[in-house]
């Protein structure tokens, strides 16, 4: 069936370095993508989103890239900080699907001192 | 803005009892709310879509008689786990969709409720 998956389950980076978290999606009809951050014991926190008519979007210290040709999504975090340690999920949404989100399996980001 | 709350944050109950979890949108009206379940170190699994004033739409494999959803107002949806069993222990998370008129899905999530059934 259709699924959203992540290439790496864990990622460790040094504080101050840039982080790149990847996501592969299989439903080519998906038209909206969101990255969420989830800290332990808490609900997902919206980070950034991107629509399918875009290939790049920037926020504060974060950038999302969308490559529809290979159905790939990435989240780049600049100057990673200890507070960035969390699980990151990508989610996709399809127009006409009651706007339900399908979540990927998640990547645990650990920032090393 | 766009704050979603859940109550309680943690609940421990005995097997066979029922537990109600509330999801509230604090600063906006949400015609659609979603309920998710998350197991440790796993992703979020959509259980049901809750629409204000109508019956919830359940995902395949989710027992509607066990997980009762009521969306009685534009700011409140409740999930009741009936006759809870230890296997129902999980992290339950709700989200609310902001009715901006956008065709895109801007959902904001509550902090989650940890249910432990003894």
GROMACS .gro file of N, CA and C in nm, chain B residues 19-73:
model
  165
  132UNK      N    1  -1.271   0.519   3.003
  132UNK     CA    2  -1.192   0.641   3.021
  132UNK      C    3  -1.228   0.741   2.911
  133UNK      N    4  -1.251   0.865   2.952
  133UNK     CA    5  -1.282   0.969   2.855
  133UNK      C    6  -1.166   1.066   2.844
  134UNK      N    7  -1.128   1.095   2.721
  134UNK     CA    8  -1.021   1.191   2.694
  134UNK      C    9  -1.080   1.308   2.616
  135UNK      N   10  -1.049   1.427   2.662
  135UNK     CA   11  -1.102   1.547   2.597
  135UNK      C   12  -0.997   1.616   2.511
  136UNK      N   13  -1.041   1.668   2.400
  136UNK     CA   14  -0.953   1.744   2.310
  136UNK      C   15  -1.022   1.877   2.283
  137UNK      N   16  -0.952   1.986   2.312
  137UNK     CA   17  -1.011   2.118   2.294
  137UNK      C   18  -0.923   2.207   2.208
  138UNK      N   19  -0.986   2.278   2.117
  138UNK     CA   20  -0.916   2.383   2.045
  138UNK      C   21  -0.941   2.512   2.124
  139UNK      N   22  -0.834   2.576   2.169
  139UNK     CA   23  -0.848   2.686   2.264
  139UNK      C   24  -0.872   2.822   2.201
  140UNK      N   25  -0.822   2.842   2.082
  140UNK     CA   26  -0.832   2.976   2.025
  140UNK      C   27  -0.885   2.975   1.883
  141UNK      N   28  -0.948   2.866   1.846
  141UNK     CA   29  -1.009   2.861   1.714
  141UNK      C   30  -1.117   2.755   1.715
  142UNK      N   31  -1.203   2.761   1.618
  142UNK     CA   32  -1.308   2.661   1.605
  142UNK      C   33  -1.264   2.556   1.505
  143UNK      N   34  -1.281   2.432   1.542
  143UNK     CA   35  -1.234   2.321   1.458
  143UNK      C   36  -1.352   2.234   1.416
  144UNK      N   37  -1.386   2.241   1.290
  144UNK     CA   38  -1.494   2.154   1.242
  144UNK      C   39  -1.448   2.009   1.231
  145UNK      N   40  -1.319   1.991   1.217
  145UNK     CA   41  -1.264   1.857   1.205
  145UNK      C   42  -1.151   1.836   1.304
  146UNK      N   43  -1.161   1.729   1.378
  146UNK     CA   44  -1.054   1.688   1.468
  146UNK      C   45  -1.018   1.543   1.437
  147UNK      N   46  -0.897   1.508   1.469
  147UNK     CA   47  -0.849   1.373   1.441
  147UNK      C   48  -0.796   1.310   1.570
  148UNK      N   49  -0.813   1.179   1.579
  148UNK     CA   50  -0.761   1.105   1.693
  148UNK      C   51  -0.657   1.005   1.644
  149UNK      N   52  -0.542   1.007   1.710
  149UNK     CA   53  -0.432   0.917   1.676
  149UNK      C   54  -0.393   0.834   1.797
  150UNK      N   55  -0.330   0.724   1.765
  150UNK     CA   56  -0.275   0.638   1.869
  150UNK      C   57  -0.127   0.616   1.836
  151UNK      N   58  -0.044   0.618   1.938
  151UNK     CA   59   0.099   0.601   1.917
  151UNK      C   60   0.157   0.506   2.019
  152UNK      N   61   0.221   0.401   1.970
  152UNK     CA   62   0.292   0.308   2.057
  152UNK      C   63   0.436   0.354   2.072
  153UNK      N   64   0.504   0.310   2.178
  153UNK     CA   65   0.642   0.355   2.203
  153UNK      C   66   0.732   0.337   2.081
  154UNK      N   67   0.803   0.441   2.048
  154UNK     CA   68   0.900   0.443   1.939
  154UNK      C   69   0.836   0.410   1.804
  155UNK      N   70   0.710   0.437   1.793
  155UNK     CA   71   0.640   0.415   1.668
  155UNK      C   72   0.578   0.544   1.619
  156UNK      N   73   0.526   0.537   1.499
  156UNK     CA   74   0.465   0.655   1.441
  156UNK      C   75   0.321   0.671   1.486
  157UNK      N   76   0.260   0.780   1.445
  157UNK     CA   77   0.120   0.804   1.478
  157UNK      C   78   0.031   0.727   1.381
  158UNK      N   79  -0.070   0.662   1.438
  158UNK     CA   80  -0.166   0.590   1.356
  158UNK      C   81  -0.302   0.655   1.371
  159UNK      N   82  -0.358   0.697   1.260
  159UNK     CA   83  -0.488   0.761   1.264
  159UNK      C   84  -0.595   0.660   1.304
  160UNK      N   85  -0.674   0.697   1.405
  160UNK     CA   86  -0.784   0.611   1.448
  160UNK      C   87  -0.915   0.652   1.383
  161UNK      N   88  -0.941   0.783   1.387
  161UNK     CA   89  -1.071   0.829   1.338
  161UNK      C   90  -1.067   0.979   1.311
  162UNK      N   91  -1.158   1.020   1.226
  162UNK     CA   92  -1.178   1.161   1.195
  162UNK      C   93  -1.310   1.204   1.257
  163UNK      N   94  -1.305   1.307   1.336
  163UNK     CA   95  -1.422   1.354   1.409
  163UNK      C   96  -1.473   1.484   1.347
  164UNK      N   97  -1.597   1.482   1.305
  164UNK     CA   98  -1.657   1.600   1.245
  164UNK      C   99  -1.767   1.654   1.335
  165UNK      N  100  -1.765   1.783   1.358
  165UNK     CA  101  -1.862   1.845   1.445
  165UNK      C  102  -2.003   1.823   1.394
  166UNK      N  103  -2.087   1.770   1.482
  166UNK     CA  104  -2.227   1.752   1.448
  166UNK      C  105  -2.260   1.627   1.368
  167UNK      N  106  -2.162   1.545   1.342
  167UNK     CA  107  -2.189   1.422   1.268
  167UNK      C  108  -2.108   1.306   1.326
  168UNK      N  109  -2.133   1.189   1.274
  168UNK     CA  110  -2.063   1.071   1.325
  168UNK      C  111  -1.918   1.071   1.280
  169UNK      N  112  -1.837   1.013   1.365
  169UNK     CA  113  -1.695   1.004   1.331
  169UNK      C  114  -1.673   0.899   1.223
  170UNK      N  115  -1.566   0.919   1.149
  170UNK     CA  116  -1.525   0.821   1.048
  170UNK      C  117  -1.406   0.745   1.102
  171UNK      N  118  -1.421   0.615   1.116
  171UNK     CA  119  -1.316   0.533   1.176
  171UNK      C  120  -1.229   0.469   1.067
  172UNK      N  121  -1.101   0.455   1.100
  172UNK     CA  122  -1.010   0.385   1.010
  172UNK      C  123  -1.033   0.235   1.019
  173UNK      N  124  -0.992   0.168   0.917
  173UNK     CA  125  -1.009   0.022   0.913
  173UNK      C  126  -0.937  -0.041   1.031
  174UNK      N  127  -1.007  -0.131   1.098
  174UNK     CA  128  -0.948  -0.202   1.210
  174UNK      C  129  -0.972  -0.136   1.344
  175UNK      N  130  -1.028  -0.018   1.347
  175UNK     CA  131  -1.057   0.051   1.472
  175UNK      C  132  -1.203   0.025   1.509
  176UNK      N  133  -1.224  -0.030   1.629
  176UNK     CA  134  -1.359  -0.064   1.672
  176UNK      C  135  -1.434   0.061   1.719
  177UNK      N  136  -1.537   0.097   1.648
  177UNK     CA  137  -1.611   0.218   1.682
  177UNK      C  138  -1.687   0.204   1.814
  178UNK      N  139  -1.724   0.082   1.849
  178UNK     CA  140  -1.797   0.062   1.975
  178UNK      C  141  -1.704   0.064   2.095
  179UNK      N  142  -1.577   0.047   2.068
  179UNK     CA  143  -1.480   0.049   2.176
  179UNK      C  144  -1.423   0.190   2.195
  180UNK      N  145  -1.403   0.258   2.086
  180UNK     CA  146  -1.348   0.393   2.090
  180UNK      C  147  -1.458   0.490   2.044
  181UNK      N  148  -1.533   0.538   2.142
  181UNK     CA  149  -1.645   0.625   2.112
  181UNK      C  150  -1.598   0.769   2.099
  182UNK      N  151  -1.636   0.830   1.989
  182UNK     CA  152  -1.594   0.968   1.964
  182UNK      C  153  -1.717   1.056   1.953
  183UNK      N  154  -1.711   1.168   2.025
  183UNK     CA  155  -1.818   1.266   2.021
  183UNK      C  156  -1.759   1.403   1.995
  184UNK      N  157  -1.813   1.471   1.895
  184UNK     CA  158  -1.764   1.605   1.860
  184UNK      C  159  -1.883   1.699   1.869
  185UNK      N  160  -1.918   1.732   1.992
  185UNK     CA  161  -2.043   1.801   2.019
  185UNK      C  162  -2.038   1.951   1.992
  186UNK      N  163  -1.918   2.007   1.988
  186UNK     CA  164  -1.908   2.150   1.964
  186UNK      C  165  -1.787   2.177   1.876
   0.00000   0.00000   0.00000
